[in-house]
């Protein structure tokens, strides 16, 4: 179902518990998540949506923060070159960011009822990859997955959009946010058909904000 929205770490032996704690912190840092301290903080994060994305999300974070009040603003986990199940490198010297699936697994116990996904430009996932991610979200009891489909201004993204559309009937949690159609006639929003201009970032942020209001 497509959802159309309006604008919008000496070599001392380390105790086992300390080792486990350090390892956990390293994983949290890798995905760009700050571990909450105390039950109240963890509870607060679980009540908020998470938005997991690539450079589109990462580079639109100021606009996303601007258009949404802090009470309803998602926890934004964006990284350039992030893929859904396979990430890329911006240059040969860059490390690959954790994939969307790795981020979701690392956030087990922290995700709330709503997750926004903006991924697919860097690894063009198909049915198997989408179902793998949806199974993980389902196991974590995420009730609503808002998945932003892809601009088709560049060749090769139509197959992912079709795979997303066909996944919706299989997963009752899944709603497709139709960015493809919404942005189709707005060339001024794009630099290269994928990445966004300043104007495009604002439009994208409003698009996401409006979708979140509809599920709040």
CSV table of C-alpha atoms in Angstrom, one decimal:
chain,number,residue,atom,x,y,z
A,1,UNK,CA,0.0,0.0,0.0
A,2,UNK,CA,1.4,3.4,-1.0
A,3,UNK,CA,0.9,6.2,1.4
A,4,UNK,CA,0.8,9.6,-0.2
A,5,UNK,CA,1.5,12.5,2.1
A,6,UNK,CA,1.1,16.3,1.7
A,7,UNK,CA,4.1,18.6,1.8
A,8,UNK,CA,5.3,18.8,4.3
A,9,UNK,CA,40.2,1.2,24.9
A,10,UNK,CA,48.5,-2.0,30.4
A,11,UNK,CA,47.6,-5.4,29.6
A,12,UNK,CA,45.7,-5.9,32.8
A,13,UNK,CA,43.1,-8.6,32.7
A,14,UNK,CA,39.8,-7.0,32.1
A,15,UNK,CA,36.8,-8.5,34.1
A,16,UNK,CA,34.4,-10.3,31.8
A,17,UNK,CA,31.5,-7.9,32.6
A,18,UNK,CA,33.7,-4.9,31.7
A,19,UNK,CA,34.7,-6.6,28.4
A,20,UNK,CA,31.0,-7.2,27.5
A,21,UNK,CA,30.2,-3.5,28.3
A,22,UNK,CA,33.1,-2.2,26.1
A,23,UNK,CA,32.0,-4.4,23.3
A,24,UNK,CA,28.5,-3.2,23.5
A,25,UNK,CA,29.6,0.5,23.5
A,26,UNK,CA,31.7,-0.2,20.4
A,27,UNK,CA,28.7,-1.6,18.5
A,28,UNK,CA,26.5,1.3,19.6
A,29,UNK,CA,29.1,3.8,18.4
A,30,UNK,CA,29.5,2.1,15.1
A,31,UNK,CA,25.9,2.6,14.2
A,32,UNK,CA,25.8,6.2,15.4
A,33,UNK,CA,23.6,5.5,18.4
A,34,UNK,CA,24.3,7.1,21.8
A,35,UNK,CA,23.4,4.6,24.6
A,36,UNK,CA,20.7,5.9,26.9
A,37,UNK,CA,21.6,6.0,30.6
A,38,UNK,CA,18.8,5.1,33.0
A,39,UNK,CA,15.4,3.5,32.5
A,40,UNK,CA,13.7,6.9,31.9
A,41,UNK,CA,16.1,7.7,29.0
A,42,UNK,CA,15.7,4.2,27.4
A,43,UNK,CA,11.9,4.5,27.8
A,44,UNK,CA,11.9,7.9,26.1
A,45,UNK,CA,13.8,6.6,23.1
A,46,UNK,CA,11.6,3.6,22.7
A,47,UNK,CA,8.6,5.9,22.6
A,48,UNK,CA,10.1,7.8,19.6
A,49,UNK,CA,10.3,6.7,16.0
A,50,UNK,CA,13.7,5.8,14.5
A,51,UNK,CA,14.7,6.8,11.0
A,52,UNK,CA,17.4,4.7,9.4
A,53,UNK,CA,18.9,6.0,6.1
A,54,UNK,CA,21.8,6.8,3.8
A,55,UNK,CA,23.2,10.1,2.6
A,56,UNK,CA,19.7,11.5,1.8
A,57,UNK,CA,18.7,11.1,5.5
A,58,UNK,CA,22.2,12.1,6.9
A,59,UNK,CA,22.4,15.3,4.8
A,60,UNK,CA,18.8,16.3,5.5
A,61,UNK,CA,19.1,15.9,9.3
A,62,UNK,CA,19.1,19.7,10.0
A,63,UNK,CA,15.9,20.1,7.9
A,64,UNK,CA,14.3,17.1,9.6
A,65,UNK,CA,15.1,18.6,13.0
A,66,UNK,CA,13.8,22.0,11.9
A,67,UNK,CA,10.3,20.9,10.7
A,68,UNK,CA,9.5,18.4,13.5
A,69,UNK,CA,9.0,19.3,17.2
A,70,UNK,CA,11.4,17.6,19.6
A,71,UNK,CA,8.6,15.6,21.1
A,72,UNK,CA,7.8,13.8,17.9
A,73,UNK,CA,11.2,14.0,16.1
A,74,UNK,CA,12.6,10.6,15.1
A,75,UNK,CA,16.0,9.4,16.3
A,76,UNK,CA,18.0,9.8,13.1
A,77,UNK,CA,20.6,7.2,12.2
A,78,UNK,CA,21.9,8.2,8.7
A,79,UNK,CA,25.2,7.5,7.0
A,80,UNK,CA,26.4,8.1,3.4
A,81,UNK,CA,26.9,4.9,1.4
A,82,UNK,CA,24.7,2.9,3.7
A,83,UNK,CA,22.8,0.1,2.0
A,84,UNK,CA,20.0,-2.1,3.2
A,85,UNK,CA,22.1,-5.3,3.4
A,86,UNK,CA,25.3,-4.3,1.5
A,87,UNK,CA,27.0,-0.9,2.0
A,88,UNK,CA,29.3,0.9,-0.3
A,89,UNK,CA,32.4,3.1,0.1
A,90,UNK,CA,32.4,6.7,-0.8
A,91,UNK,CA,36.2,6.4,-1.7
A,92,UNK,CA,38.6,3.5,-1.5
A,93,UNK,CA,39.9,4.8,1.8
A,94,UNK,CA,36.5,5.0,3.5
A,95,UNK,CA,35.2,2.2,5.7
A,96,UNK,CA,31.8,0.9,4.7
A,97,UNK,CA,29.1,2.0,7.2
A,98,UNK,CA,27.0,-0.6,8.9
A,99,UNK,CA,24.1,-1.7,6.8
A,100,UNK,CA,20.5,-0.9,7.6
A,101,UNK,CA,20.0,-4.5,8.7
A,102,UNK,CA,23.1,-4.3,11.1
A,103,UNK,CA,21.8,-1.1,12.6
A,104,UNK,CA,18.4,-2.6,13.2
A,105,UNK,CA,19.9,-5.6,14.9
A,106,UNK,CA,22.2,-3.4,17.0
A,107,UNK,CA,19.1,-1.4,18.1
A,108,UNK,CA,17.3,-4.5,19.4
A,109,UNK,CA,15.4,-3.6,22.6
A,110,UNK,CA,15.4,0.1,21.7
A,111,UNK,CA,13.2,0.4,18.6
A,112,UNK,CA,9.7,1.6,19.4
A,113,UNK,CA,6.5,1.0,17.4
A,114,UNK,CA,7.4,3.1,14.4
A,115,UNK,CA,10.5,2.8,12.1
A,116,UNK,CA,11.2,4.9,9.0
A,117,UNK,CA,13.5,3.4,6.4
A,118,UNK,CA,15.2,5.4,3.6
A,119,UNK,CA,17.5,2.9,2.0
A,120,UNK,CA,18.0,1.2,-1.4
A,121,UNK,CA,20.1,3.6,-3.5
A,122,UNK,CA,23.4,1.9,-2.6
A,123,UNK,CA,22.6,-1.7,-3.0
A,124,UNK,CA,19.3,-1.9,-4.9
A,125,UNK,CA,17.7,-4.6,-2.7
A,126,UNK,CA,15.2,-7.0,-4.0
A,127,UNK,CA,12.5,-9.3,-2.4
A,128,UNK,CA,14.9,-11.4,-0.3
A,129,UNK,CA,16.7,-8.4,1.2
A,130,UNK,CA,13.4,-6.6,2.0
A,131,UNK,CA,11.9,-9.6,3.6
A,132,UNK,CA,15.0,-10.2,5.7
A,133,UNK,CA,14.7,-6.7,7.1
A,134,UNK,CA,11.0,-7.0,7.6
A,135,UNK,CA,11.4,-10.3,9.5
A,136,UNK,CA,13.9,-8.6,11.9
A,137,UNK,CA,11.6,-5.7,12.5
A,138,UNK,CA,8.7,-8.0,13.0
A,139,UNK,CA,10.7,-10.0,15.6
A,140,UNK,CA,11.4,-6.7,17.4
A,141,UNK,CA,7.7,-6.0,17.5
A,142,UNK,CA,7.8,-2.9,15.4
A,143,UNK,CA,4.2,-2.1,14.6
A,144,UNK,CA,4.6,0.3,11.6
A,145,UNK,CA,7.4,0.4,9.1
A,146,UNK,CA,7.3,3.5,6.9
A,147,UNK,CA,9.6,2.7,3.9
A,148,UNK,CA,10.4,5.6,1.6
A,149,UNK,CA,10.6,4.5,-2.0
A,150,UNK,CA,13.2,5.7,-4.5
A,151,UNK,CA,13.5,8.5,-7.0
A,152,UNK,CA,13.7,6.9,-10.5
A,153,UNK,CA,15.5,9.8,-12.1
A,154,UNK,CA,18.6,7.6,-12.3
A,155,UNK,CA,18.4,4.2,-14.1
A,156,UNK,CA,18.1,1.0,-12.0
A,157,UNK,CA,15.9,1.9,-9.1
A,158,UNK,CA,12.5,0.9,-10.6
A,159,UNK,CA,13.2,-2.8,-9.7
A,160,UNK,CA,13.6,-1.9,-6.0
A,161,UNK,CA,10.4,0.2,-6.0
A,162,UNK,CA,8.6,-2.8,-7.6
A,163,UNK,CA,10.0,-5.1,-4.9
A,164,UNK,CA,8.8,-2.8,-2.2
A,165,UNK,CA,5.4,-2.5,-3.7
A,166,UNK,CA,5.1,-6.3,-3.9
A,167,UNK,CA,6.3,-6.6,-0.3
A,168,UNK,CA,3.5,-4.5,1.2
A,169,UNK,CA,0.8,-7.2,0.9
A,170,UNK,CA,3.1,-9.7,2.6
A,171,UNK,CA,3.8,-7.5,5.6
A,172,UNK,CA,0.9,-5.9,7.5
A,173,UNK,CA,3.4,-3.5,9.2
A,174,UNK,CA,4.7,-2.1,6.0
A,175,UNK,CA,3.6,1.2,4.4
A,176,UNK,CA,5.3,2.7,1.4
A,177,UNK,CA,5.9,6.4,1.4
A,178,UNK,CA,5.7,7.3,-2.2
A,179,UNK,CA,8.6,9.8,-2.6
A,180,UNK,CA,9.0,8.7,-6.2
A,181,UNK,CA,5.6,10.1,-7.3
A,182,UNK,CA,5.6,13.0,-4.8
A,183,UNK,CA,9.0,14.3,-6.1
A,184,UNK,CA,8.5,13.3,-9.8
A,185,UNK,CA,7.8,16.8,-11.2
A,186,UNK,CA,10.2,18.7,-8.9
A,187,UNK,CA,13.6,18.7,-10.7
A,188,UNK,CA,14.8,21.6,-8.6
A,189,UNK,CA,14.8,19.4,-5.5
A,190,UNK,CA,17.6,17.2,-7.0
A,191,UNK,CA,21.3,17.6,-7.7
A,192,UNK,CA,21.8,14.4,-9.6
A,193,UNK,CA,18.4,12.7,-9.5
A,194,UNK,CA,19.0,11.2,-6.1
A,195,UNK,CA,20.8,13.7,-3.7
A,196,UNK,CA,18.9,16.8,-2.7
A,197,UNK,CA,19.3,20.5,-3.1
A,198,UNK,CA,18.5,22.8,-0.1
A,199,UNK,CA,15.0,23.1,-1.4
A,200,UNK,CA,14.7,19.4,-1.9
A,201,UNK,CA,15.9,18.7,1.7
A,202,UNK,CA,13.1,20.9,3.1
A,203,UNK,CA,10.5,19.2,0.9
A,204,UNK,CA,11.9,15.8,1.9
A,205,UNK,CA,11.7,16.7,5.6
A,206,UNK,CA,8.2,17.9,5.3
A,207,UNK,CA,7.2,14.8,3.5
A,208,UNK,CA,8.6,12.6,6.3
A,209,UNK,CA,7.0,14.8,9.0
A,210,UNK,CA,3.6,14.6,7.4
A,211,UNK,CA,3.8,10.8,7.2
A,212,UNK,CA,4.8,10.5,10.9
A,213,UNK,CA,1.9,12.7,11.9
A,214,UNK,CA,-0.5,10.4,10.1
A,215,UNK,CA,0.7,7.4,12.3
A,216,UNK,CA,1.0,9.3,15.6
